[in-house]
Short mmCIF file of C-alpha atoms in Angstrom, two decimals:
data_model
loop_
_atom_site.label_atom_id
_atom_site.label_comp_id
_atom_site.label_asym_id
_atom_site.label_seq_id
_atom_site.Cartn_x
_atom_site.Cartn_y
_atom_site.Cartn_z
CA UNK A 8 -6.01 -32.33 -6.33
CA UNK A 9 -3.34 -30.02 -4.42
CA UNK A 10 -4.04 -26.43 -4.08
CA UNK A 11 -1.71 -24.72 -6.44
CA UNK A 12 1.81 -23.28 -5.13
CA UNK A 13 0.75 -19.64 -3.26
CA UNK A 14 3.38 -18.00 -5.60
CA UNK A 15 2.71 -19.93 -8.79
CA UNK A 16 -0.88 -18.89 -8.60
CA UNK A 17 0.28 -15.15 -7.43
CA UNK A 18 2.38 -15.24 -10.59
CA UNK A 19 -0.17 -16.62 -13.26
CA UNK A 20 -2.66 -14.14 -11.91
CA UNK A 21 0.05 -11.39 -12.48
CA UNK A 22 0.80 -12.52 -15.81
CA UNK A 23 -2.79 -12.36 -16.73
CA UNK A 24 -3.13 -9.16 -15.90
CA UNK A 25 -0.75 -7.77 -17.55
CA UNK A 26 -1.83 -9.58 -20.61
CA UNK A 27 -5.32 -8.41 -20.55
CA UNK A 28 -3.99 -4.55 -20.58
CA UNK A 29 -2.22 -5.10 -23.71
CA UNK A 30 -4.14 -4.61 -27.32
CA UNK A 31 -3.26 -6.46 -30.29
CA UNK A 32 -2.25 -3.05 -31.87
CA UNK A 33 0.16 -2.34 -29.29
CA UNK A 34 2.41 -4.98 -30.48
CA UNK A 35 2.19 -5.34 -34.26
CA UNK A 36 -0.53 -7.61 -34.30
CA UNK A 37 -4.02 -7.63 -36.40
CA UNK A 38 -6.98 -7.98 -34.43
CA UNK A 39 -8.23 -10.39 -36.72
CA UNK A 40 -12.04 -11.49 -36.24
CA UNK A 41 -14.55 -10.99 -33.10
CA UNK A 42 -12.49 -11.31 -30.37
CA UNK A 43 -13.54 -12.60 -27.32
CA UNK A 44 -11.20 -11.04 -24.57
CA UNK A 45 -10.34 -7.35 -24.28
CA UNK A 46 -5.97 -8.05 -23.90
CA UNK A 47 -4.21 -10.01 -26.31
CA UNK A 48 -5.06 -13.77 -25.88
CA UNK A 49 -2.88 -16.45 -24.46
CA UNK A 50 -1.46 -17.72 -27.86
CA UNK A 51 -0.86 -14.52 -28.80
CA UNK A 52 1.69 -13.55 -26.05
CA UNK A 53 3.13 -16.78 -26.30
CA UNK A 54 3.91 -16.19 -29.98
CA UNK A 55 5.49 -12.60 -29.00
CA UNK A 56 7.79 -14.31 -26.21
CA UNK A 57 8.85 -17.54 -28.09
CA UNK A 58 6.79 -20.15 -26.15
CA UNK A 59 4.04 -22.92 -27.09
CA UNK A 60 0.76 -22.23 -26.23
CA UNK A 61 0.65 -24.94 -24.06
CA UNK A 62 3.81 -23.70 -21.98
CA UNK A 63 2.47 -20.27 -21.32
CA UNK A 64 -1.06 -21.70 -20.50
CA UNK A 65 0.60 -23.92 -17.43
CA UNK A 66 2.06 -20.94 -15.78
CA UNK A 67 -0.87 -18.36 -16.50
CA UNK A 68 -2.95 -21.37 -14.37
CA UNK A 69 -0.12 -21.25 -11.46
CA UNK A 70 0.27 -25.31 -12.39
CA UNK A 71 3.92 -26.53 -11.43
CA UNK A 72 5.86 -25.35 -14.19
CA UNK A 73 9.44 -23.48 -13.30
CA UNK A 74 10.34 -21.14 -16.01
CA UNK A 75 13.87 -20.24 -16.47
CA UNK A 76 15.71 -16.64 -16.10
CA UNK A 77 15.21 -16.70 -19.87
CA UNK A 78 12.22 -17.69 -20.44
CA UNK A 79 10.95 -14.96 -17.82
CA UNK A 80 12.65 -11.78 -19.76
CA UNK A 81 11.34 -12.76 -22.68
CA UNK A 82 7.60 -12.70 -21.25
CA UNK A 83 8.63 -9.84 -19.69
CA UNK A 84 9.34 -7.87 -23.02
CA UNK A 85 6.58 -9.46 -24.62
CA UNK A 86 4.60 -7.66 -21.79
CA UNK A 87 6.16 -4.48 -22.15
CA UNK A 88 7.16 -4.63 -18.02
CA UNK A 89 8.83 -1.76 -16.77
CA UNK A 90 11.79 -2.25 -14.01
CA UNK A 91 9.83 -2.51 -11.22
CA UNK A 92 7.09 -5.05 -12.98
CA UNK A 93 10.03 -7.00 -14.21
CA UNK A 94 11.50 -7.33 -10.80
CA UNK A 95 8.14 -8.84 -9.12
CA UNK A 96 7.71 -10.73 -12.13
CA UNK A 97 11.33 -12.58 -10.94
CA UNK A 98 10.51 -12.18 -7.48
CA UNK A 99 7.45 -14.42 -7.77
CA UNK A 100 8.60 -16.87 -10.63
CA UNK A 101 11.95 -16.95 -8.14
CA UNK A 102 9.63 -18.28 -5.02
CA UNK A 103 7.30 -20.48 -7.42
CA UNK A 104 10.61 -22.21 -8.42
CA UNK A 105 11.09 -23.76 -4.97
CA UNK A 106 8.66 -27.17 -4.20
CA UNK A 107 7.96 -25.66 -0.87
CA UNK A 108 7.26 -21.57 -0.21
CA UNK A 109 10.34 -20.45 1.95
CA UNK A 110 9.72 -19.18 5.47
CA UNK A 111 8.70 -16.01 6.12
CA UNK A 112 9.21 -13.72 9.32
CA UNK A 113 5.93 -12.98 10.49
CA UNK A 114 6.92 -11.83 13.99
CA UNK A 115 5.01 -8.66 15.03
CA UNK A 116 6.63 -5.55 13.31
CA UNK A 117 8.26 -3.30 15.61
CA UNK A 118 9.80 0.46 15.23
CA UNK A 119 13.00 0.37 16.07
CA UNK A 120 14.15 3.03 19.19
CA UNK A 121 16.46 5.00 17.26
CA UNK A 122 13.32 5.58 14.59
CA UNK A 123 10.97 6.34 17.68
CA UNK A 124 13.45 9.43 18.31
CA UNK A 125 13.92 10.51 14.92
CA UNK A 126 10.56 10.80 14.63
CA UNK A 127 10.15 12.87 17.57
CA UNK A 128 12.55 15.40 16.50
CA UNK A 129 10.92 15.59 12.96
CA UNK A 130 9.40 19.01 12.38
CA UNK A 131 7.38 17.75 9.86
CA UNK A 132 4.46 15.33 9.86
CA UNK A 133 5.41 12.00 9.66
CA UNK A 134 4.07 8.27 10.51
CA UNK A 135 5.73 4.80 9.95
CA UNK A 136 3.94 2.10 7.85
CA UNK A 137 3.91 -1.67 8.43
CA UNK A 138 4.17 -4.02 5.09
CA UNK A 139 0.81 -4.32 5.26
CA UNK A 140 0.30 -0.79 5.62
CA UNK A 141 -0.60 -0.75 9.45
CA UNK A 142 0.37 2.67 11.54
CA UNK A 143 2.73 2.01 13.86
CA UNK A 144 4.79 4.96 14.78
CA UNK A 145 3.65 8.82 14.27
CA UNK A 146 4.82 11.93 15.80
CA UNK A 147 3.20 14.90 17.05
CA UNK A 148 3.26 16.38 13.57
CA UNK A 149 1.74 13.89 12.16
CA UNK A 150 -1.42 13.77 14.90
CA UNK A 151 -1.68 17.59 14.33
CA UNK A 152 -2.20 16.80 10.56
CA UNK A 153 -4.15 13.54 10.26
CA UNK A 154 -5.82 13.56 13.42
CA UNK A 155 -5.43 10.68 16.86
CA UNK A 156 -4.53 7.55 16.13
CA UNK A 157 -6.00 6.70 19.65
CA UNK A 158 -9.15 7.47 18.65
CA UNK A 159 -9.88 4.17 16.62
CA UNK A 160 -9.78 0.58 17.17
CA UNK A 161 -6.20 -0.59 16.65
CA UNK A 162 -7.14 -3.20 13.83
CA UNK A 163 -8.55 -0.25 11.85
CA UNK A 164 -5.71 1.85 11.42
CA UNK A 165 -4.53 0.67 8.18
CA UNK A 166 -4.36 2.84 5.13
CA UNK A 167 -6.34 0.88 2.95
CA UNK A 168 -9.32 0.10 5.04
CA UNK A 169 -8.80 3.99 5.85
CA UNK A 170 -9.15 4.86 2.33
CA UNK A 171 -12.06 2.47 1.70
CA UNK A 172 -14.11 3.34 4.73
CA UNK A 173 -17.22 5.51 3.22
CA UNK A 174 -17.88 7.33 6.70
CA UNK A 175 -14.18 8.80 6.96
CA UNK A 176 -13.57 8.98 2.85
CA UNK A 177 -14.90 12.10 1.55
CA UNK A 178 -12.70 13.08 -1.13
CA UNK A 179 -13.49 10.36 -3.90
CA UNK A 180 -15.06 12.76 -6.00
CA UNK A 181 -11.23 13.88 -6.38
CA UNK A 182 -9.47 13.58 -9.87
CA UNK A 183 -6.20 11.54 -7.96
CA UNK A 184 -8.58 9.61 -5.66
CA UNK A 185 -8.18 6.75 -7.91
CA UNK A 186 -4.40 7.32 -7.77
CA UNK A 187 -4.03 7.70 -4.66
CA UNK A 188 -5.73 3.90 -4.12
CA UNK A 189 -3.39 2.21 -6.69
CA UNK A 190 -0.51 3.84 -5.08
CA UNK A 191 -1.11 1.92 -1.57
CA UNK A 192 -2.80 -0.74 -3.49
CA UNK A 193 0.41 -1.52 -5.52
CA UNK A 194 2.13 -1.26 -2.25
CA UNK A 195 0.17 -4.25 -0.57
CA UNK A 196 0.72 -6.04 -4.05
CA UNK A 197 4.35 -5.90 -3.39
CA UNK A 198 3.98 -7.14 0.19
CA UNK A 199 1.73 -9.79 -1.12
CA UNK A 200 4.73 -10.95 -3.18
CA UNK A 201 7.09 -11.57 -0.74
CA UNK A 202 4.56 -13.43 1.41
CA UNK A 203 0.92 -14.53 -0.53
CA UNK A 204 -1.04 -16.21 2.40
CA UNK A 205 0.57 -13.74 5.25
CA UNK A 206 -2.91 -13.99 7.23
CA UNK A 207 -2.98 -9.93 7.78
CA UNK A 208 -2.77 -9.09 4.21
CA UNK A 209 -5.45 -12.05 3.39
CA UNK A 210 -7.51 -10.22 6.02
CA UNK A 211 -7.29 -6.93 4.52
CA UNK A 212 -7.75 -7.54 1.04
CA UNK A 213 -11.16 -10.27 1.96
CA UNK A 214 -12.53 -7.49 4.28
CA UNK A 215 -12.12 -5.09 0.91
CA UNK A 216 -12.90 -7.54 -1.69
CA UNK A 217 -16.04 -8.27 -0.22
CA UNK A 218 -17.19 -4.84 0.55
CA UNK A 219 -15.66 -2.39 -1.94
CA UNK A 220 -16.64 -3.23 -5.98
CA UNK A 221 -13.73 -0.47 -6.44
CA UNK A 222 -11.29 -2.12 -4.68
CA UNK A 223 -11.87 -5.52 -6.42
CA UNK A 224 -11.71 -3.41 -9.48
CA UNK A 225 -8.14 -1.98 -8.82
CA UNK A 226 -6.72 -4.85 -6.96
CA UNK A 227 -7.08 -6.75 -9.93
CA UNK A 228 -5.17 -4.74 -12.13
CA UNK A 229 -2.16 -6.41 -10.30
CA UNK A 230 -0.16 -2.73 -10.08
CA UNK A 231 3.09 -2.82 -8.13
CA UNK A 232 4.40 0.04 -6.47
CA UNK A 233 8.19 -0.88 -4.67
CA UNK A 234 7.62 3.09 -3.23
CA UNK A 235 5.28 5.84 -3.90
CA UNK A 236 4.81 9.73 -3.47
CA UNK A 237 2.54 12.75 -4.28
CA UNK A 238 1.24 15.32 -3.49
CA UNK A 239 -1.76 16.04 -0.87
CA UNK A 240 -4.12 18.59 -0.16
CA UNK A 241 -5.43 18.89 3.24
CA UNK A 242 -8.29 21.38 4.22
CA UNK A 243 -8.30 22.24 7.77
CA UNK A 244 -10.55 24.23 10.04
CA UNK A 245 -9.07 27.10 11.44
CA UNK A 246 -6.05 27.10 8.74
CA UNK A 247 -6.90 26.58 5.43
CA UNK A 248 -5.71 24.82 3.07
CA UNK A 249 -2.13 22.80 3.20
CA UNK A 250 -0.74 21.58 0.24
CA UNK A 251 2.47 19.10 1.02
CA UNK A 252 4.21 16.47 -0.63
CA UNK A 253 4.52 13.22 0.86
CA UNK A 254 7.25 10.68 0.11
CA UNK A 255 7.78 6.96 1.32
CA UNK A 256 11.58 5.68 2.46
CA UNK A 257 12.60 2.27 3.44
CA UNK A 258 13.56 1.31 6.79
CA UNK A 259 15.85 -1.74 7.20
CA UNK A 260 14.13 -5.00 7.26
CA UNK A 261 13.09 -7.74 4.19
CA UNK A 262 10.17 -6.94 3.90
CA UNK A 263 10.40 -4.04 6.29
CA UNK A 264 8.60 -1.23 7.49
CA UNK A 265 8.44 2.49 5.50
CA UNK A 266 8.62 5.96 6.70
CA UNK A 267 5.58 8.65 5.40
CA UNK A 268 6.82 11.60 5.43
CA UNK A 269 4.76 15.12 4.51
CA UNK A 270 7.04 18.13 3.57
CA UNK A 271 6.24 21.47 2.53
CA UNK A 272 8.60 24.01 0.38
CA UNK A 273 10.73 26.11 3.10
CA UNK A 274 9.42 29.54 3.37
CA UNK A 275 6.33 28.93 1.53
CA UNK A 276 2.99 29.51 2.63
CA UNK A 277 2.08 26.20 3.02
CA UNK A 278 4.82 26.04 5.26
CA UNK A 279 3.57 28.80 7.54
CA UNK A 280 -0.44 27.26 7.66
CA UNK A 281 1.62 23.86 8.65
CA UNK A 282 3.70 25.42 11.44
CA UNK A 283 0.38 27.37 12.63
CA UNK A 284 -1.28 24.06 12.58
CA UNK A 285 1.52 22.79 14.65
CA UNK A 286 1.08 25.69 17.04
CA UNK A 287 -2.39 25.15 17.47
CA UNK A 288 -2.56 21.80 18.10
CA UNK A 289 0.40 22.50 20.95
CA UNK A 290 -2.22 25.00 22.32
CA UNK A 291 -4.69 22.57 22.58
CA UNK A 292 -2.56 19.30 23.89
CA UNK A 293 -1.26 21.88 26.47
CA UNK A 294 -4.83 22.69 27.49
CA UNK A 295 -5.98 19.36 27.56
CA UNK A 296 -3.25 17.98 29.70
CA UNK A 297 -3.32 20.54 32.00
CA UNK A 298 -7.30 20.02 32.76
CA UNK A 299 -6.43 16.11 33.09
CA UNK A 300 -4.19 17.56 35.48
CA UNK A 301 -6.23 19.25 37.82
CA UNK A 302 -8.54 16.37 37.20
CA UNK A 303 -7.10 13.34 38.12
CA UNK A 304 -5.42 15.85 40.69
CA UNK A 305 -9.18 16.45 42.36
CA UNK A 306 -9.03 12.09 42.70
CA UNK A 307 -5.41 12.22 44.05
CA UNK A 308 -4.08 10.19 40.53
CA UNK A 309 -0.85 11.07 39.03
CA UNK A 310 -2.01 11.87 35.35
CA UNK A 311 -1.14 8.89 32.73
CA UNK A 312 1.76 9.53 30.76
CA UNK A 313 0.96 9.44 27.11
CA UNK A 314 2.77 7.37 24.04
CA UNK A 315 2.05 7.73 20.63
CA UNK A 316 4.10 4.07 19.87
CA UNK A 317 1.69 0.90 18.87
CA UNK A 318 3.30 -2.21 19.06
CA UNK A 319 0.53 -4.13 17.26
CA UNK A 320 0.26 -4.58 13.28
CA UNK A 321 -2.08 -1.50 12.42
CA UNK A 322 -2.10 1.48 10.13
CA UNK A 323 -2.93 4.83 8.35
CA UNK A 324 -3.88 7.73 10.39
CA UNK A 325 -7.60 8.74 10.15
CA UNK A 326 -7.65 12.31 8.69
CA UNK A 327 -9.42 14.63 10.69
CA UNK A 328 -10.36 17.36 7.90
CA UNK A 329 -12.07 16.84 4.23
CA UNK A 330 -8.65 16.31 2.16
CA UNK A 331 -8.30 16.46 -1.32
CA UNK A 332 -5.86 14.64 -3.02
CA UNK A 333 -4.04 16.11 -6.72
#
């Protein structure tokens, strides 16, 4: 038997998600008797969108079915989709339409130069995100704020694994942990549609899936998030408490990389602790160069020049101070 279409069986698992959040009270329907799932079941929704039983069933399963334009805004009113749930709903029936998946760029993601600068010139902490949620830009801002990039393996700088990892995750006890999670979570679901067997995001989501009962938890709720943004509280040592929002913006490319950006209100006080955190952390880069200057100095060695660009797919800044998140 052939293994089912990647995006048929990325769209059937979608569809049953969404079905199993759905009571039979939240669309004019009885309960009737004992029921044995907690969502409406299968004939149900089929009733609500017009189909047969048997119809729905085929494409729940991911079997070779093709539904029509049609045939997918009805399911996706019988759902109750919102914009963004209705447009990866079409985005994956779209790519399960075709008898073999289309091919995807998977060339290693690179930050374009004239991104490199802008985030130089940033006065505010920023990083750049791979589909997959890998770090692969930051500026000095950002190192300040979240702590050296350098300072981990390459392969581990991803948000999610990040915000997974029990030794660096402090903050779960947080009302917005959760959140937080289903905000990059929703993120990889997205990146997951363009591309299901994309052999980075199957690593990432295994690695988690096998280790985290919480992530299998929230990855199964099948939550899409196109962009995402918040708000962040960091406590650090020496400064206090920061409390900045953080926004996500596209950079060119299909899928392509995003920009994080952390801002804080002008002339508020979160805006001073985050430029004395900047000064600070100048203080001590300046110090620390300046002994590996005299240092490799002593061996006659011309100090290495620093870069704070990865080429390789990675992610997430580790964060250097207990954070909160609201």
């Amino acid at each position: 038997m052939n293994s089912p279409h990647p995006y048929a069986r990325e769209l059937g698992d979608f569809l049953r998600a969404r079905r199993s959040r759905l009571r039979p009270h939240d669309v004019g329907l009885e309960p009737g008797g004992r029921r044995k799932v907690t969502g409406l079941r299968r004939e149900e929704l089929a009733l609500l969108a017009g189909l047969s039983t048997d119809y729905y069933q085929r494409i729940e399963q991911g079997r070779e079915v093709r539904p029509s334009d049609d045939v997918l805004d009805a399911l996706a009113g019988a759902l109750g989709l919102d914009d963004k749930e209705r447009r990866h709903l079409f985005t994956l029936a779209h790519a399960a339409r075709r008898s073999m998946p289309a091919r995807v760029n998977r060339d290693p993601e690179r930050v374009p130069e004239g991104t490199r600068r802008l985030l130089r010139v940033m006065d505010t902490p920023a990083v750049v995100l791979g589909r997959h949620l890998d770090l692969l830009d930051w500026n000095p801002m950002a190192q300040a704020l979240l702590g050296d990039p350098d300072a981990y393996p390459a392969d581990r700088l991803n948000m999610l694994l990040l915000l997974f990892d029990d030794t660096l995750t402090g903050e779960r006890s947080c009302p917005d942990w959760e959140r937080q999670a289903l905000d990059y979570i929703g993120m990889m679901r997205a990146a997951v549609a363009t591309d299901p067997t994309h052999p980075r995001a199957a690593a990432i989501v295994g690695e988690l899936s096998i280790r985290s009962a919480l992530f299998r938890r929230l990855w199964a709720k099948h939550d899409v998030r196109e962009s995402v943004s918040g708000t962040k509280t960091f406590r650090v040592p020496g400064v206090g408490d920061i409390v900045l929002d953080w926004d996500t913006y596209p950079l060119p490319g299909n899928p392509g990389p995003v920009m994080l950006v952390f801002t804080a209100g002008p002339g508020s006080a979160d805006a001073d602790r985050l430029q004395l955190l900047a000064s600070l952390h100048a203080t001590r880069s300046a110090l620390a160069n300046r002994y590996l200057s005299k240092k490799d100095a002593s061996v006659g060695k011309l100090p290495a020049r620093q870069s704070h660009h990865r080429s390789t797919s990675v992610s997430a800044p580790p964060v250097n101070a207990t954070t909160a998140t609201r």
